[in-house]
Short mmCIF file of C-alpha atoms in Angstrom, two decimals:
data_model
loop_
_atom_site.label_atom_id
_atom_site.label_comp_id
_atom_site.label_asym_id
_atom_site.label_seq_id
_atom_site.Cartn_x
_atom_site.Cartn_y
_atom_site.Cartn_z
CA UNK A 48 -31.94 -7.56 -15.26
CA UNK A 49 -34.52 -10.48 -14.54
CA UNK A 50 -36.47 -11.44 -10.91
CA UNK A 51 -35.99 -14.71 -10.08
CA UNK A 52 -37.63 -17.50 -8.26
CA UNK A 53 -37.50 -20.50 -6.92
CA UNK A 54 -34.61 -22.00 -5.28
CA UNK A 55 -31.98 -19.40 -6.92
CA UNK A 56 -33.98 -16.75 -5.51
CA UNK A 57 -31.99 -17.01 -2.22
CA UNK A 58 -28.60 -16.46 -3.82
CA UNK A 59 -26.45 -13.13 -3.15
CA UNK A 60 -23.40 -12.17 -3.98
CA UNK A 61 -21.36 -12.65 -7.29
CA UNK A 62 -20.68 -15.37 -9.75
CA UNK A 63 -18.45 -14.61 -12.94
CA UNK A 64 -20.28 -11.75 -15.01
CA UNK A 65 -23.48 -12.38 -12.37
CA UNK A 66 -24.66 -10.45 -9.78
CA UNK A 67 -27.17 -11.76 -7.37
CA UNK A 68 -29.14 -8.76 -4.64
CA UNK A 69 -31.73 -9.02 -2.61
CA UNK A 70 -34.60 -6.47 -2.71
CA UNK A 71 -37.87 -6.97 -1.41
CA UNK A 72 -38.40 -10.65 -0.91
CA UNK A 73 -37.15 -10.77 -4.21
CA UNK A 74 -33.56 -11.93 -5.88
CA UNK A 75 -32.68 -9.47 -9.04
CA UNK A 76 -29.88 -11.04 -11.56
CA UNK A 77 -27.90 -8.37 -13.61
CA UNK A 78 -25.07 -8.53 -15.60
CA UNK A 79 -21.85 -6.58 -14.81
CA UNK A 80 -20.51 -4.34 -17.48
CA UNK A 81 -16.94 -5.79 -18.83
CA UNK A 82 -16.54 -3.52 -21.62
CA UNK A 83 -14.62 -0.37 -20.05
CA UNK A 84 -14.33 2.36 -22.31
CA UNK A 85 -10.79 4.37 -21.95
CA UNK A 86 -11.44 7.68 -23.83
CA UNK A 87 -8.72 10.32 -24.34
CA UNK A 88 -9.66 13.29 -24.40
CA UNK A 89 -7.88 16.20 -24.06
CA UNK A 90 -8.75 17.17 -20.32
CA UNK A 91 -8.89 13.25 -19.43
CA UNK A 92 -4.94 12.86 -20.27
CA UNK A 93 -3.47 16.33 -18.90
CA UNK A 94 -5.40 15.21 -15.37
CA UNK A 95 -3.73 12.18 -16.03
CA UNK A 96 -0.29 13.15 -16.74
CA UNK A 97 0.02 15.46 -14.15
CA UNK A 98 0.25 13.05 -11.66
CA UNK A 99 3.83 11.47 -12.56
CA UNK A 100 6.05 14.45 -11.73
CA UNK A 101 4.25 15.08 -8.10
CA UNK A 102 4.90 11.93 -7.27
CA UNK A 103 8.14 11.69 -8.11
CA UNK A 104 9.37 15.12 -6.06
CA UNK A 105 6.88 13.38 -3.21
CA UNK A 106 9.31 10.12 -3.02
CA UNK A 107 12.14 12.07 -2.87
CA UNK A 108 11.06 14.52 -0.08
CA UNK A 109 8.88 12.30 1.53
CA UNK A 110 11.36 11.00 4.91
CA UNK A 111 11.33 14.93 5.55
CA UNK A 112 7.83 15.98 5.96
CA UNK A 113 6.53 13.93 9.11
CA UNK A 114 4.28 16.36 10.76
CA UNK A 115 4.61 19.03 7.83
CA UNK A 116 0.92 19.32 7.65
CA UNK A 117 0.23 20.99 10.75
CA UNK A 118 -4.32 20.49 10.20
CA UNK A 119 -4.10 16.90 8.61
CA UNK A 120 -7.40 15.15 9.31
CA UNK A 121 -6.07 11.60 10.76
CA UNK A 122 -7.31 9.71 7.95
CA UNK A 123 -5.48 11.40 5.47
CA UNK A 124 -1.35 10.77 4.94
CA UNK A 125 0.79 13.25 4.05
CA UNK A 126 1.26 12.03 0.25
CA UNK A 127 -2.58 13.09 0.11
CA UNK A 128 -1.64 16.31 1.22
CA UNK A 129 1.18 16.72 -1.09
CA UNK A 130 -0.64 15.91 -4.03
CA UNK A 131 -3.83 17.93 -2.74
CA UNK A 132 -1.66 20.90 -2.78
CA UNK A 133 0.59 20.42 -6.03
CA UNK A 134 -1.86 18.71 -8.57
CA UNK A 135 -3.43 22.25 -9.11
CA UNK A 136 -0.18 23.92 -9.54
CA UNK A 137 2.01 24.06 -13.44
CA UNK A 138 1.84 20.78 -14.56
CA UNK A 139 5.21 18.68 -15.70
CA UNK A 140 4.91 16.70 -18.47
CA UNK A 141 6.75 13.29 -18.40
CA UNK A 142 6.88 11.01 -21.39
CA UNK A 143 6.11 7.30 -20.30
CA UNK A 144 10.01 6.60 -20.75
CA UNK A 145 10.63 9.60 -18.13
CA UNK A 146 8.21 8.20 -15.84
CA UNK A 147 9.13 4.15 -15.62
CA UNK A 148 13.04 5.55 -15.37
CA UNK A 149 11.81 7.57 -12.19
CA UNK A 150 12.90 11.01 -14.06
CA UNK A 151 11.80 13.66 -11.88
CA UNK A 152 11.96 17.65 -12.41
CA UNK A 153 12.17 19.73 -9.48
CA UNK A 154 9.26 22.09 -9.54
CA UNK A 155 7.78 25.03 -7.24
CA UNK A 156 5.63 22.67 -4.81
CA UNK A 157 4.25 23.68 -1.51
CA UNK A 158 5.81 21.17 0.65
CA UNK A 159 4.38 22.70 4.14
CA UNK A 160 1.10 23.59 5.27
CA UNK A 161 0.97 25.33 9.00
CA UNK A 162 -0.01 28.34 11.55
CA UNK A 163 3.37 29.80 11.55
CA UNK A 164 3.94 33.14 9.52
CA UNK A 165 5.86 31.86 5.97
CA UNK A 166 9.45 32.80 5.38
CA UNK A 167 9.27 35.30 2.65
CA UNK A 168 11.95 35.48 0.11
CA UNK A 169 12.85 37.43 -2.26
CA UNK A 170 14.86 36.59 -4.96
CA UNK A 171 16.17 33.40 -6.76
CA UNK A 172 19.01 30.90 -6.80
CA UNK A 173 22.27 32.65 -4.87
CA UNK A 174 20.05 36.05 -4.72
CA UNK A 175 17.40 34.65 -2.27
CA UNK A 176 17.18 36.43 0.88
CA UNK A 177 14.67 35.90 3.78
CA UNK A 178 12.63 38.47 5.81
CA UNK A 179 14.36 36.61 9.02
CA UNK A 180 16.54 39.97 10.06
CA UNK A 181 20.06 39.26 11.51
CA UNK A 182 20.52 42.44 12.89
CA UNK A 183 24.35 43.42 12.83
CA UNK A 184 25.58 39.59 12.37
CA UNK A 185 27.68 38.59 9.58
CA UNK A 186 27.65 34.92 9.55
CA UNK A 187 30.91 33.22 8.57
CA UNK A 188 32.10 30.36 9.65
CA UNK A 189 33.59 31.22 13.27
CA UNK A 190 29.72 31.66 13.63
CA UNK A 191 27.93 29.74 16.82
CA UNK A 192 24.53 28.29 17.02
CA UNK A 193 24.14 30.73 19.97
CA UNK A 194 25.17 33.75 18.19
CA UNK A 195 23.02 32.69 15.35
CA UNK A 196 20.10 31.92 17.23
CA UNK A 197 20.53 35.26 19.16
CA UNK A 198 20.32 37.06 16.43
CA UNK A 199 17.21 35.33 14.84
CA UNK A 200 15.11 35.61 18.57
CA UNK A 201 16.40 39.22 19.36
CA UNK A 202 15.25 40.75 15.95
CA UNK A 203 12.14 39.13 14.82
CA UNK A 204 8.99 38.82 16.51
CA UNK A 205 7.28 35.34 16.68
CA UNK A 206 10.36 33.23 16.80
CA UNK A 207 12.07 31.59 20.49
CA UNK A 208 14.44 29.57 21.72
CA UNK A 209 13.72 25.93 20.82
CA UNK A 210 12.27 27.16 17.73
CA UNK A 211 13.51 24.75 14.91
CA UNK A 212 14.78 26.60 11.26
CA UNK A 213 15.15 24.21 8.53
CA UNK A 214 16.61 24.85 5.24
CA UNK A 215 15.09 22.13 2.22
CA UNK A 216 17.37 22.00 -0.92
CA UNK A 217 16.13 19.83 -3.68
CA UNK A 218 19.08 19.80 -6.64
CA UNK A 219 18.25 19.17 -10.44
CA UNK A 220 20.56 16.77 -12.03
CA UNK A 221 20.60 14.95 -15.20
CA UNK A 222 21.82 11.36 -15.48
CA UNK A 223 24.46 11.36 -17.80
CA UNK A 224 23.81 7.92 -18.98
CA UNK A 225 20.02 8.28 -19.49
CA UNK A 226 19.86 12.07 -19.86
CA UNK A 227 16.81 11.51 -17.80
CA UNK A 228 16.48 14.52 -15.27
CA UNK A 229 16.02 13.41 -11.28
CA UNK A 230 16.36 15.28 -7.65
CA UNK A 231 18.90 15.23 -5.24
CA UNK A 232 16.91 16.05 -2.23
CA UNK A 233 18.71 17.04 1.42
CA UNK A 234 17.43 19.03 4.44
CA UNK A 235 19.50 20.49 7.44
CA UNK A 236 18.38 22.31 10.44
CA UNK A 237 18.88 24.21 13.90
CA UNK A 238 17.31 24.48 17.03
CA UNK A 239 17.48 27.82 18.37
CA UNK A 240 19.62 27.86 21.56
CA UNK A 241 21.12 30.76 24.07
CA UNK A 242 24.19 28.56 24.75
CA UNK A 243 24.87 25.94 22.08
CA UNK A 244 28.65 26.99 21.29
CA UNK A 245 28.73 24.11 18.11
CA UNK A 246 29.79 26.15 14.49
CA UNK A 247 26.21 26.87 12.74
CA UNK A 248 27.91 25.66 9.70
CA UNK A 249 28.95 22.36 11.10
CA UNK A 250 25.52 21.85 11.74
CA UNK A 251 23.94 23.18 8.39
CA UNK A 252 24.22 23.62 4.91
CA UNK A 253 25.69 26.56 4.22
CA UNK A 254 23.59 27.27 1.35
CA UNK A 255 20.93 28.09 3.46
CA UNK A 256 22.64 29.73 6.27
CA UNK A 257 24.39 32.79 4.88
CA UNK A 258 23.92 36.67 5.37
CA UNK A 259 23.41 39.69 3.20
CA UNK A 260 22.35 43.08 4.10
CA UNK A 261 21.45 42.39 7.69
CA UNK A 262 19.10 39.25 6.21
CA UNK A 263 19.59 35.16 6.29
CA UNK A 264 20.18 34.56 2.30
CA UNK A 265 20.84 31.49 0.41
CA UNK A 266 24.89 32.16 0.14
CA UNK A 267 25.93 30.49 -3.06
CA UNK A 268 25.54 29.31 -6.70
CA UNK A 269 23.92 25.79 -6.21
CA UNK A 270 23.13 25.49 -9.64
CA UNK A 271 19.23 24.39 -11.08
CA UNK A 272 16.80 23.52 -8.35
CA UNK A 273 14.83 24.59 -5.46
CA UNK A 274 15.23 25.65 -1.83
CA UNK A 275 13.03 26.97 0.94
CA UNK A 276 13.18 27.71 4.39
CA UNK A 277 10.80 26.24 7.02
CA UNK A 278 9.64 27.42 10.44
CA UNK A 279 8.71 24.82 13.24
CA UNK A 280 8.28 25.14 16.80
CA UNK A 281 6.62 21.85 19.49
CA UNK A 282 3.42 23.15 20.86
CA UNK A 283 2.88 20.31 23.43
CA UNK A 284 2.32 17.29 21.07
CA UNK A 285 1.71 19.32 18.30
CA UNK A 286 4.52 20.64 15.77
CA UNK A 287 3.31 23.95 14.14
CA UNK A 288 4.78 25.18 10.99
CA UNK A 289 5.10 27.82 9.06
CA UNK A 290 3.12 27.26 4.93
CA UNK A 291 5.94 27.28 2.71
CA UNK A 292 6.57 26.89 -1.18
CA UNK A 293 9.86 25.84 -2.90
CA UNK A 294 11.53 28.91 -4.48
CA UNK A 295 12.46 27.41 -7.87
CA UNK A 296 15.05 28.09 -10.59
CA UNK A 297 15.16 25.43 -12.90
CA UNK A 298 16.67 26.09 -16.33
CA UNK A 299 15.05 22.45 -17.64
CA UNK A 300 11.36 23.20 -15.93
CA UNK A 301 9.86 25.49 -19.04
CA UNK A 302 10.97 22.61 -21.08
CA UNK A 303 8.87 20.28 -19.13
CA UNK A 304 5.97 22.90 -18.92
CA UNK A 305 5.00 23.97 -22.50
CA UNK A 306 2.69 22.86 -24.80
CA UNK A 307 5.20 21.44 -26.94
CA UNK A 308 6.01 19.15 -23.40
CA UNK A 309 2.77 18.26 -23.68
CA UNK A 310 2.92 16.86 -26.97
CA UNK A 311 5.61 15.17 -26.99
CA UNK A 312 4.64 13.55 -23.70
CA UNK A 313 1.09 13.06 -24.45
CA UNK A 314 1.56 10.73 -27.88
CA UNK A 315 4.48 8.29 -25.93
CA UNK A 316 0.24 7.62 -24.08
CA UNK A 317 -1.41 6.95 -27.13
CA UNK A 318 -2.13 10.66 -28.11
CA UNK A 319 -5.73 12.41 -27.52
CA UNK A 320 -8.71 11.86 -29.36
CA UNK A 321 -12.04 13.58 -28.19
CA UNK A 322 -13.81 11.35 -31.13
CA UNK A 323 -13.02 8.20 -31.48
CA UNK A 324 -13.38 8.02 -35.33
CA UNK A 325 -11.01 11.21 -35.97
CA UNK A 326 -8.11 10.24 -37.48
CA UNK A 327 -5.07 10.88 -34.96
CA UNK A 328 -1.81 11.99 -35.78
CA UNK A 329 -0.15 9.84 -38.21
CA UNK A 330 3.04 9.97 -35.98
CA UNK A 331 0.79 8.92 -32.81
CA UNK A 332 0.30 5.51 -32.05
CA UNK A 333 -3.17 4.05 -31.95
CA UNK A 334 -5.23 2.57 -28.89
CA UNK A 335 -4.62 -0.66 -30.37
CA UNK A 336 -1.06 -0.54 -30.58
CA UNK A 337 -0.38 -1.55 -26.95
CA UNK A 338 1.25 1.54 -26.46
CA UNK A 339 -0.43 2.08 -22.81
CA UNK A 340 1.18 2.57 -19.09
CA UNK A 341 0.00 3.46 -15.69
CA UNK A 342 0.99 5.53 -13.42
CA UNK A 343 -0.06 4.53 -10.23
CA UNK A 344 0.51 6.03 -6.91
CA UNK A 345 1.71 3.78 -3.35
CA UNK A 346 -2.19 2.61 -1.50
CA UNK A 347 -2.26 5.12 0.96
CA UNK A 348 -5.42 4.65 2.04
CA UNK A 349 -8.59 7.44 2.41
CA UNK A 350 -6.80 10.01 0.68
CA UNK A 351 -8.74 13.27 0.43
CA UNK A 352 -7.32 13.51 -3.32
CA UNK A 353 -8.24 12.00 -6.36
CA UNK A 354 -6.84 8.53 -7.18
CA UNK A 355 -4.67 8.86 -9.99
CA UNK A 356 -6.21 7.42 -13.14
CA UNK A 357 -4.88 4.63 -15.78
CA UNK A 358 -3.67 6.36 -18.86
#
């Protein structure tokens, strides 16, 4: 850092490796620092990696959770939220491969945040069943909107006509070319009406719309994935909803999970090293190698959550 005088003095600003500030009368040169050190330690690259998978199930799901967030400060977009919520859940470990292919496992994210009471389930896969009572309705498919939504209104407190019930189903699949896993992610819902004669399962997925034991129940084998149920209801410009998280049964998602996930995903980064000078793994490429990606989210603005890192 050096003062300087004369007719440089009034400079400000930048200028290559230069910068130029003014600070009492005076101009003070210093030099920026070029050399950026990216260490790899062990907590520095599971923060990192743990980004890849969120974002993934968050491009999938995204065109289905406008207004999902029902206390959103307006600078913040609803990725923030999403990642807010997820990054401190069970990390999924992609290797860099996974992640520039767009591989994506389907994981147990909260995907809602709102005033409404949650759906509680119990159960997993085709034995999921809701707290939502049905009274003495079977629902097949001769079943009405009206007789559906009659049901839901008459035997639960808290819910009314115009009330909106949404059923989320996010499908694992793996690419049979690639073997790469990804989502398959769909959403159907109903608005609860006294005379809306239309077949509820013309309407909805059936998956989500089915009875057992005088409770709405997911009604079938969809194979690996996740499902939830969502409450909404218009509260003059507002949309309140009810907090939910995906129910999740995912036969690939311990695999993705484990240490051994970890590893394997961790050394397609570069590996860890908390010393620089400690020999890694012979089988783990070094710094030098070129061997480096990013994951980088979309520019969403103020966020609210951290900015995902370069790994």
């Amino acid at each position: 850092m050096a003062i300087l005088k004369g007719i440089v003095s009034r400079l400000t600003g930048s200028a290559g490796n230069l910068t130029f500030r003014r600070q009492g009368g005076a101009t003070i040169l210093s030099e920026k620092n070029t050399n950026v050190t990216n260490t790899r330690t062990a907590a520095q690259q599971k923060h990192r990696m743990k980004w890849a998978n969120v974002i993934q199930m968050y491009k999938g799901i995204s065109p289905l959770l406008n207004q999902a967030f029902e206390n959103k400060p307006a600078r913040v977009s609803d990725y923030n939220m999403f990642t807010k919520l997820n990054l401190q859940r069970e990390p999924v470990y992609l290797t860099k491969a996974e992640v520039t292919a767009g591989a994506c496992v389907v994981a147990p994210y909260q995907i809602t945040l709102g005033s409404l009471p949650s759906i509680e389930v119990e159960g997993t896969g085709a034995d999921g069943v809701t707290d939502i009572s049905l009274g003495d309705l079977t629902i097949s498919g001769t079943t009405t909107v009206a007789e559906f939504s009659n049901a839901v209104v008459t035997n639960n407190l808290g819910w009314n006509y115009g009330d909106q019930l949404s059923f989320f189903s996010i499908l694992q699949r793996i690419n049979s070319a690639t073997m790469m896993p990804y989502g398959v992610f769909t959403a159907t819902e109903v608005v609860l009406s006294r005379s809306n004669n239309a077949l509820l399962w013309d309407c909805v997925n059936p998956a989500g719309f089915a009875s057992k034991g005088g409770f709405l129940a997911h009604g079938t084998d969809e194979g690996d994935g996740a499902y939830c149920w969502v409450h909404s209801r218009k509260n003059k410009s507002k949309t309140l909803t009810s907090t939910q998280v995906l129910v999740c049964s995912n036969a690939i998602f311990e695999d993705y999970t484990s240490p051994e996930a970890y590893d394997r995903a961790v050394n397609t980064y570069g590996g860890e090293s908390d010393v620089f000078l400690a020999p890694k793994s012979v089988d783990t490429p070094s710094a030098g190698s070129g061997n480096e990606g990013t994951v980088t989210p979309p520019d969403q603005g103020d966020d609210g959550a951290d900015e995902e890192p370069t790994v």
